[in-house]
Amino acid sequence: MALKRLAAIVGAGVLAVSIVSCSSTGGKPEASGDGGGGGTVDTPRMTIAMITHEVPGDSFWDLVRKGAETAAKKDNVELRYSNDPEAPNQANLVQSAIDSDVKGIAVTLAKPDAMQAAVKAAEAKGIPVVAFNAGMDAWKGMGVKEYFGQDGFIAGQGVGDRLRGEGAAKALCIIQEQGHVDLEARCAGVKATFPATEILNVNGKDMPSVESTITAKLQQDSGIDYIVALGAPFALTAVQSAKGVGSKAKVGTFDTNAALVDAIKAGDVQWAVDQQPFLQGYLAVDSLWLYLSNGNVIGGGAPTLTGPAFIDQSNIDAVAEYAKNGTR
C-alpha cells in the first residue's frame, strides 16, 4: 500500500523534508540545548525558549528537540528547552522564560486553559509565541502567531477509516494522559468513523500500570480485535499485553520510534500514523527566527500541518534508515 497522505505539509522554505517520516529515539539531546552552537546565518544571536509537556522517557520528544536544535544551529539561536507534564508547572516555565527576557517562545498547548495566562503574559511583554504539537483548536483564540502540527481529529478519522477497511470488529483506543486535548481528539476522530471504538484511559507516567490496565481490559472483553495506541511506547506495551493473554488483537499506533520500526517490520505492529515531530520542532524555532529577523508569519492565519501519514510494511524501509540516524 502506497504512503497515504491525509494532510498537506507546508515548509518554511529553508528545509527540504521528505513526506514520509516517523518518530525515533533520536539519541540524547545536546546537553547545551543550543543545537551545537554556531549558526549559518548572519543575523544577531537571539535566545528562544521551547517549553513542552514532555513526559520524561517518551522518545517522541527526542525528535522534537533534534529538529529544534537543527534549526537553532542554522539560525544562530540559543535554544533553551524545558518541559513539565503538569500544566501548571509548564505555565510556570513559560513565566520563567518571560522573566529571563527571551526573544521568542515556542510552546505546546496540551491543556490550553492552564496555559492561557502565561501565554498572554508573554504577548503583553511583546514576546512572540508560536505553538506546536498540541492546541490546534485553541492557539488562535489565545493570540498565538502560528501553529505547527497535525489535526488530531482528522488523523483519528483516518485511523477509523483504516480499521473499517481492515475489517476490524471492535477497537480499543488508549489515552495515556486524560485531559490532553490532542490525544482526546485523536480517539474522538477514530470513534467518529469507526463507532465500535471504546476509549481506555491509562496512566502514561507508569508503564507497568499501563500494561496491567490493557491486560485486564483484554481479559475482560475478548471481542476487542484492534488496539489503537497514541504513542510508540504504549503500542509496544500493548503488544506485550496482547501476547500475555493470548489475544489476537492487532496493534496500530500514532507516532513511532526506532523500536517501533522493528515492530512494524516484524508484523507485531500493523502501522503507525506519522506527524513528523522533527519537523514540528524545526518549524517552531525557525518560524520565530523568521518573524524576529524579517517579520515573516507562516500559514496565513491557518495551522501549518505536519501530518498525518501512514507508515506500514509497504514503506517502512524508506524511513528505517533515517530512524537509525536519529532524525525520523
CSV table of C-alpha atoms in Angstrom, one decimal:
chain,number,residue,atom,x,y,z
A,1,MET,CA,0.0,0.0,0.0
A,2,ALA,CA,1.5,3.3,-1.0
A,3,LEU,CA,2.1,6.0,1.5
A,4,LYS,CA,-1.3,7.7,2.2
A,5,ARG,CA,-1.1,11.4,2.8
A,6,LEU,CA,-4.0,12.7,4.8
A,7,ALA,CA,-2.9,16.3,5.1
A,8,ALA,CA,-0.6,18.8,3.4
A,9,ILE,CA,2.7,19.8,4.7
A,10,VAL,CA,3.8,23.5,4.4
A,11,GLY,CA,7.5,24.0,4.6
A,12,ALA,CA,9.4,27.0,5.9
A,13,GLY,CA,11.4,27.4,2.7
A,14,VAL,CA,14.7,26.6,4.4
A,15,LEU,CA,14.3,22.8,5.0
A,16,ALA,CA,13.7,20.2,2.3
A,17,VAL,CA,11.6,17.5,4.0
A,18,SER,CA,10.5,14.1,2.7
A,19,ILE,CA,6.8,13.4,3.1
A,20,VAL,CA,7.5,10.1,4.9
A,21,SER,CA,8.8,10.3,8.4
A,22,CYS,CA,8.5,8.9,11.8
A,23,SER,CA,9.4,9.4,15.4
A,24,SER,CA,12.6,7.8,16.8
A,25,THR,CA,14.6,7.7,19.9
A,26,GLY,CA,16.7,10.5,18.3
A,27,GLY,CA,19.7,10.0,20.5
A,28,LYS,CA,20.4,12.0,23.6
A,29,PRO,CA,19.6,15.7,23.0
A,30,GLU,CA,22.6,18.0,23.2
A,31,ALA,CA,23.3,19.0,26.8
A,32,SER,CA,24.0,22.6,25.9
A,33,GLY,CA,20.5,23.0,24.5
A,34,ASP,CA,21.8,25.3,21.8
A,35,GLY,CA,21.7,23.0,18.8
A,36,GLY,CA,25.5,22.6,18.9
A,37,GLY,CA,26.3,26.3,18.8
A,38,GLY,CA,27.3,28.4,15.8
A,39,GLY,CA,25.0,29.4,13.0
A,40,THR,CA,25.0,29.6,9.3
A,41,VAL,CA,23.1,32.9,9.1
A,42,ASP,CA,24.4,36.4,9.7
A,43,THR,CA,21.6,37.7,11.9
A,44,PRO,CA,22.4,38.6,15.5
A,45,ARG,CA,22.3,35.8,18.1
A,46,MET,CA,18.9,35.6,19.8
A,47,THR,CA,17.5,33.4,22.6
A,48,ILE,CA,14.4,31.3,22.1
A,49,ALA,CA,12.7,29.2,24.7
A,50,MET,CA,10.9,25.9,23.8
A,51,ILE,CA,8.6,24.6,26.6
A,52,THR,CA,6.7,21.3,26.2
A,53,HIS,CA,4.5,19.0,28.2
A,54,GLU,CA,7.1,16.1,27.6
A,55,VAL,CA,6.8,13.2,30.0
A,56,PRO,CA,10.4,12.0,30.8
A,57,GLY,CA,11.2,8.9,28.9
A,58,ASP,CA,8.9,9.4,25.9
A,59,SER,CA,11.1,9.1,22.9
A,60,PHE,CA,8.8,11.3,20.7
A,61,TRP,CA,10.3,14.4,22.3
A,62,ASP,CA,13.8,13.5,21.3
A,63,LEU,CA,12.8,14.1,17.7
A,64,VAL,CA,11.1,17.3,18.5
A,65,ARG,CA,14.3,18.5,20.3
A,66,LYS,CA,16.5,17.4,17.5
A,67,GLY,CA,14.5,19.3,15.0
A,68,ALA,CA,14.6,22.4,17.2
A,69,GLU,CA,18.3,22.1,17.7
A,70,THR,CA,18.9,21.8,14.0
A,71,ALA,CA,17.0,25.0,13.3
A,72,ALA,CA,18.7,26.8,16.2
A,73,LYS,CA,22.1,25.9,14.9
A,74,LYS,CA,21.3,27.2,11.4
A,75,ASP,CA,19.7,30.4,12.8
A,76,ASN,CA,22.3,31.4,15.3
A,77,VAL,CA,19.8,30.8,18.1
A,78,GLU,CA,20.5,29.9,21.7
A,79,LEU,CA,17.8,27.4,22.4
A,80,ARG,CA,16.5,26.9,26.0
A,81,TYR,CA,14.5,23.8,26.2
A,82,SER,CA,12.4,22.9,29.3
A,83,ASN,CA,9.5,20.6,30.0
A,84,ASP,CA,6.9,19.5,32.6
A,85,PRO,CA,3.9,17.2,32.0
A,86,GLU,CA,1.9,19.1,34.7
A,87,ALA,CA,0.2,22.0,33.0
A,88,PRO,CA,0.6,24.5,36.0
A,89,ASN,CA,4.3,23.7,36.1
A,90,GLN,CA,4.6,24.1,32.4
A,91,ALA,CA,2.9,27.5,32.7
A,92,ASN,CA,5.4,28.5,35.4
A,93,LEU,CA,8.2,27.6,32.9
A,94,VAL,CA,6.7,30.0,30.4
A,95,GLN,CA,6.7,32.7,33.0
A,96,SER,CA,10.3,32.0,33.9
A,97,ALA,CA,11.2,32.3,30.2
A,98,ILE,CA,9.4,35.7,30.1
A,99,ASP,CA,11.3,36.8,33.2
A,100,SER,CA,14.6,35.9,31.6
A,101,ASP,CA,13.9,38.2,28.6
A,102,VAL,CA,13.9,35.6,25.8
A,103,LYS,CA,13.1,36.9,22.4
A,104,GLY,CA,10.6,34.3,21.4
A,105,ILE,CA,8.7,31.3,22.9
A,106,ALA,CA,7.6,28.0,21.3
A,107,VAL,CA,5.1,26.1,23.4
A,108,THR,CA,2.8,23.1,23.3
A,109,LEU,CA,-0.8,23.6,24.4
A,110,ALA,CA,-1.9,20.1,25.6
A,111,LYS,CA,-4.1,21.8,28.3
A,112,PRO,CA,-4.8,25.3,26.9
A,113,ASP,CA,-6.9,26.6,29.7
A,114,ALA,CA,-4.0,26.2,32.1
A,115,MET,CA,-1.5,27.8,29.7
A,116,GLN,CA,-3.6,30.8,28.7
A,117,ALA,CA,-2.5,33.3,31.3
A,118,ALA,CA,1.2,32.6,30.8
A,119,VAL,CA,0.9,32.9,27.0
A,120,LYS,CA,-1.0,36.2,27.4
A,121,ALA,CA,1.7,37.4,29.7
A,122,ALA,CA,4.4,36.8,27.1
A,123,GLU,CA,2.4,38.6,24.4
A,124,ALA,CA,1.8,41.5,26.7
A,125,LYS,CA,5.5,41.9,27.0
A,126,GLY,CA,6.0,41.8,23.3
A,127,ILE,CA,7.4,38.3,23.1
A,128,PRO,CA,6.1,36.4,20.1
A,129,VAL,CA,4.6,33.0,20.8
A,130,VAL,CA,4.2,30.0,18.4
A,131,ALA,CA,2.5,26.8,19.3
A,132,PHE,CA,3.1,23.2,18.1
A,133,ASN,CA,2.1,19.6,18.6
A,134,ALA,CA,-1.0,20.3,20.7
A,135,GLY,CA,-3.6,23.0,20.8
A,136,MET,CA,-5.0,23.0,17.3
A,137,ASP,CA,-8.3,24.4,18.3
A,138,ALA,CA,-7.1,26.9,20.9
A,139,TRP,CA,-4.0,28.6,19.6
A,140,LYS,CA,-5.7,31.4,17.5
A,141,GLY,CA,-8.0,32.4,20.4
A,142,MET,CA,-5.0,32.8,22.6
A,143,GLY,CA,-3.3,35.2,20.3
A,144,VAL,CA,-0.5,32.8,19.3
A,145,LYS,CA,1.0,33.8,16.0
A,146,GLU,CA,1.5,30.3,14.3
A,147,TYR,CA,0.8,26.6,14.9
A,148,PHE,CA,2.6,23.6,13.6
A,149,GLY,CA,1.2,20.1,14.0
A,150,GLN,CA,-1.4,17.6,12.8
A,151,ASP,CA,-5.1,17.8,13.3
A,152,GLY,CA,-5.7,15.1,15.8
A,153,PHE,CA,-9.4,14.6,14.9
A,154,ILE,CA,-8.7,14.3,11.2
A,155,ALA,CA,-5.9,11.9,11.9
A,156,GLY,CA,-8.2,9.8,14.1
A,157,GLN,CA,-10.8,9.8,11.3
A,158,GLY,CA,-8.1,8.4,9.0
A,159,VAL,CA,-7.4,5.6,11.5
A,160,GLY,CA,-11.1,4.8,11.8
A,161,ASP,CA,-11.4,4.5,8.0
A,162,ARG,CA,-8.4,2.2,8.0
A,163,LEU,CA,-10.0,0.0,10.8
A,164,ARG,CA,-13.1,-0.3,8.7
A,165,GLY,CA,-11.1,-1.2,5.6
A,166,GLU,CA,-9.2,-3.9,7.5
A,167,GLY,CA,-12.5,-5.4,8.7
A,168,ALA,CA,-12.0,-4.7,12.4
A,169,ALA,CA,-14.9,-5.5,14.7
A,170,LYS,CA,-14.1,-3.6,17.9
A,171,ALA,CA,-11.2,-1.3,18.7
A,172,LEU,CA,-9.7,-0.1,21.9
A,173,CYS,CA,-8.3,3.5,21.8
A,174,ILE,CA,-5.8,4.1,24.6
A,175,ILE,CA,-5.3,7.6,26.0
A,176,GLN,CA,-2.2,7.9,28.2
A,177,GLU,CA,-2.9,11.4,29.6
A,178,GLN,CA,-6.5,12.2,30.4
A,179,GLY,CA,-7.4,15.8,29.6
A,180,HIS,CA,-4.8,16.2,26.9
A,181,VAL,CA,-6.8,17.9,24.1
A,182,ASP,CA,-4.9,16.4,21.1
A,183,LEU,CA,-4.9,12.8,22.5
A,184,GLU,CA,-8.7,13.0,23.2
A,185,ALA,CA,-9.2,14.5,19.7
A,186,ARG,CA,-7.5,11.5,18.1
A,187,CYS,CA,-9.7,8.9,19.8
A,188,ALA,CA,-12.8,11.1,19.1
A,189,GLY,CA,-11.8,11.0,15.4
A,190,VAL,CA,-11.3,7.2,15.5
A,191,LYS,CA,-14.8,6.8,17.1
A,192,ALA,CA,-16.4,9.2,14.6
A,193,THR,CA,-15.5,7.0,11.6
A,194,PHE,CA,-15.4,3.6,13.5
A,195,PRO,CA,-18.1,3.8,16.1
A,196,ALA,CA,-17.2,0.4,17.6
A,197,THR,CA,-14.4,2.0,19.5
A,198,GLU,CA,-14.0,2.0,23.2
A,199,ILE,CA,-11.7,4.6,24.9
A,200,LEU,CA,-9.5,3.4,27.7
A,201,ASN,CA,-7.6,5.9,29.9
A,202,VAL,CA,-4.3,4.8,31.4
A,203,ASN,CA,-1.6,6.5,33.5
A,204,GLY,CA,1.2,7.1,30.9
A,205,LYS,CA,3.7,8.0,33.6
A,206,ASP,CA,3.6,4.4,35.0
A,207,MET,CA,4.2,1.9,32.2
A,208,PRO,CA,3.7,-1.2,34.4
A,209,SER,CA,0.3,0.2,35.2
A,210,VAL,CA,-0.4,0.8,31.5
A,211,GLU,CA,0.4,-2.8,30.7
A,212,SER,CA,-1.7,-4.2,33.6
A,213,THR,CA,-4.7,-1.9,32.6
A,214,ILE,CA,-4.6,-3.0,29.0
A,215,THR,CA,-4.1,-6.7,30.0
A,216,ALA,CA,-7.2,-6.5,32.3
A,217,LYS,CA,-9.3,-5.0,29.6
A,218,LEU,CA,-8.3,-7.6,27.0
A,219,GLN,CA,-9.1,-10.3,29.6
A,220,GLN,CA,-12.5,-8.7,30.3
A,221,ASP,CA,-13.5,-8.3,26.6
A,222,SER,CA,-12.4,-10.9,24.1
A,223,GLY,CA,-14.3,-9.1,21.4
A,224,ILE,CA,-11.5,-6.4,21.1
A,225,ASP,CA,-9.6,-7.2,17.9
A,226,TYR,CA,-7.7,-4.0,17.4
A,227,ILE,CA,-5.8,-1.8,19.8
A,228,VAL,CA,-5.0,1.8,18.8
A,229,ALA,CA,-2.2,3.4,20.8
A,230,LEU,CA,-1.4,7.1,20.8
A,231,GLY,CA,2.3,6.8,21.1
A,232,ALA,CA,5.1,4.3,20.3
A,233,PRO,CA,6.0,3.2,23.8
A,234,PHE,CA,2.3,2.5,24.5
A,235,ALA,CA,1.9,0.5,21.3
A,236,LEU,CA,4.9,-1.7,22.3
A,237,THR,CA,3.4,-2.2,25.7
A,238,ALA,CA,0.0,-3.1,24.1
A,239,VAL,CA,1.8,-5.8,22.0
A,240,GLN,CA,3.1,-7.3,25.3
A,241,SER,CA,-0.3,-7.2,26.9
A,242,ALA,CA,-1.9,-8.9,23.9
A,243,LYS,CA,0.7,-11.6,23.8
A,244,GLY,CA,0.5,-12.1,27.6
A,245,VAL,CA,-3.2,-13.1,27.5
A,246,GLY,CA,-3.2,-14.8,24.1
A,247,SER,CA,-5.2,-12.1,22.5
A,248,LYS,CA,-5.2,-11.9,18.7
A,249,ALA,CA,-5.9,-8.2,18.7
A,250,LYS,CA,-3.8,-6.3,16.2
A,251,VAL,CA,-2.0,-3.1,17.2
A,252,GLY,CA,-1.7,0.2,15.4
A,253,THR,CA,-0.4,3.5,16.7
A,254,PHE,CA,0.2,7.2,16.4
A,255,ASP,CA,3.9,8.1,16.2
A,256,THR,CA,6.9,5.7,16.2
A,257,ASN,CA,10.4,5.3,17.3
A,258,ALA,CA,13.4,3.1,16.3
A,259,ALA,CA,12.0,0.1,18.3
A,260,LEU,CA,8.6,0.5,16.6
A,261,VAL,CA,10.2,0.5,13.2
A,262,ASP,CA,11.4,-3.0,14.0
A,263,ALA,CA,8.0,-3.9,15.4
A,264,ILE,CA,6.3,-2.9,12.1
A,265,LYS,CA,8.9,-4.9,10.1
A,266,ALA,CA,8.2,-7.9,12.3
A,267,GLY,CA,4.4,-7.6,12.0
A,268,ASP,CA,3.9,-7.0,15.7
A,269,VAL,CA,2.5,-3.5,15.0
A,270,GLN,CA,0.5,-3.1,11.8
A,271,TRP,CA,1.0,0.6,11.1
A,272,ALA,CA,1.9,4.0,12.6
A,273,VAL,CA,0.4,7.4,12.0
A,274,ASP,CA,3.2,9.9,11.5
A,275,GLN,CA,3.0,13.6,12.5
A,276,GLN,CA,6.7,14.4,11.8
A,277,PRO,CA,7.9,15.5,15.3
A,278,PHE,CA,11.3,16.6,13.9
A,279,LEU,CA,9.6,19.0,11.5
A,280,GLN,CA,7.4,20.4,14.3
A,281,GLY,CA,10.4,21.2,16.4
A,282,TYR,CA,12.3,22.6,13.4
A,283,LEU,CA,9.5,24.9,12.2
A,284,ALA,CA,8.6,26.1,15.7
A,285,VAL,CA,12.2,27.6,16.1
A,286,ASP,CA,12.7,28.6,12.5
A,287,SER,CA,9.4,30.4,12.4
A,288,LEU,CA,10.3,32.5,15.4
A,289,TRP,CA,13.7,33.4,13.8
A,290,LEU,CA,11.9,34.3,10.6
A,291,TYR,CA,9.5,36.5,12.4
A,292,LEU,CA,12.1,38.2,14.6
A,293,SER,CA,14.6,38.8,11.8
A,294,ASN,CA,12.3,39.5,8.9
A,295,GLY,CA,8.7,39.9,10.1
A,296,ASN,CA,7.5,36.7,8.4
A,297,VAL,CA,4.5,34.7,9.5
A,298,ILE,CA,3.9,31.2,8.2
A,299,GLY,CA,0.4,29.8,7.5
A,300,GLY,CA,-1.6,32.9,6.7
A,301,GLY,CA,-3.6,32.6,9.9
A,302,ALA,CA,-4.2,28.8,9.4
A,303,PRO,CA,-2.3,26.0,11.1
A,304,THR,CA,0.7,24.5,9.2
A,305,LEU,CA,0.0,20.8,9.1
A,306,THR,CA,2.9,18.4,9.5
A,307,GLY,CA,0.9,15.2,9.1
A,308,PRO,CA,-0.5,12.7,9.3
A,309,ALA,CA,0.6,9.9,7.0
A,310,PHE,CA,0.5,6.1,7.5
A,311,ILE,CA,3.7,4.1,7.8
A,312,ASP,CA,3.4,0.3,7.4
A,313,GLN,CA,5.3,-2.6,5.9
A,314,SER,CA,4.8,-1.3,2.4
A,315,ASN,CA,7.0,1.8,3.1
A,316,ILE,CA,8.8,1.2,6.3
A,317,ASP,CA,12.2,0.6,4.6
A,318,ALA,CA,12.0,4.2,3.3
A,319,VAL,CA,12.2,5.6,6.8
A,320,ALA,CA,14.1,2.9,8.7
A,321,GLU,CA,17.5,4.4,7.7
A,322,TYR,CA,16.5,7.8,8.9
A,323,ALA,CA,15.2,6.4,12.2
A,324,LYS,CA,18.6,4.7,12.8
A,325,ASN,CA,20.2,8.1,12.2
A,326,GLY,CA,18.0,9.6,14.8
A,327,THR,CA,16.3,12.2,12.6
A,328,ARG,CA,13.0,10.3,12.0
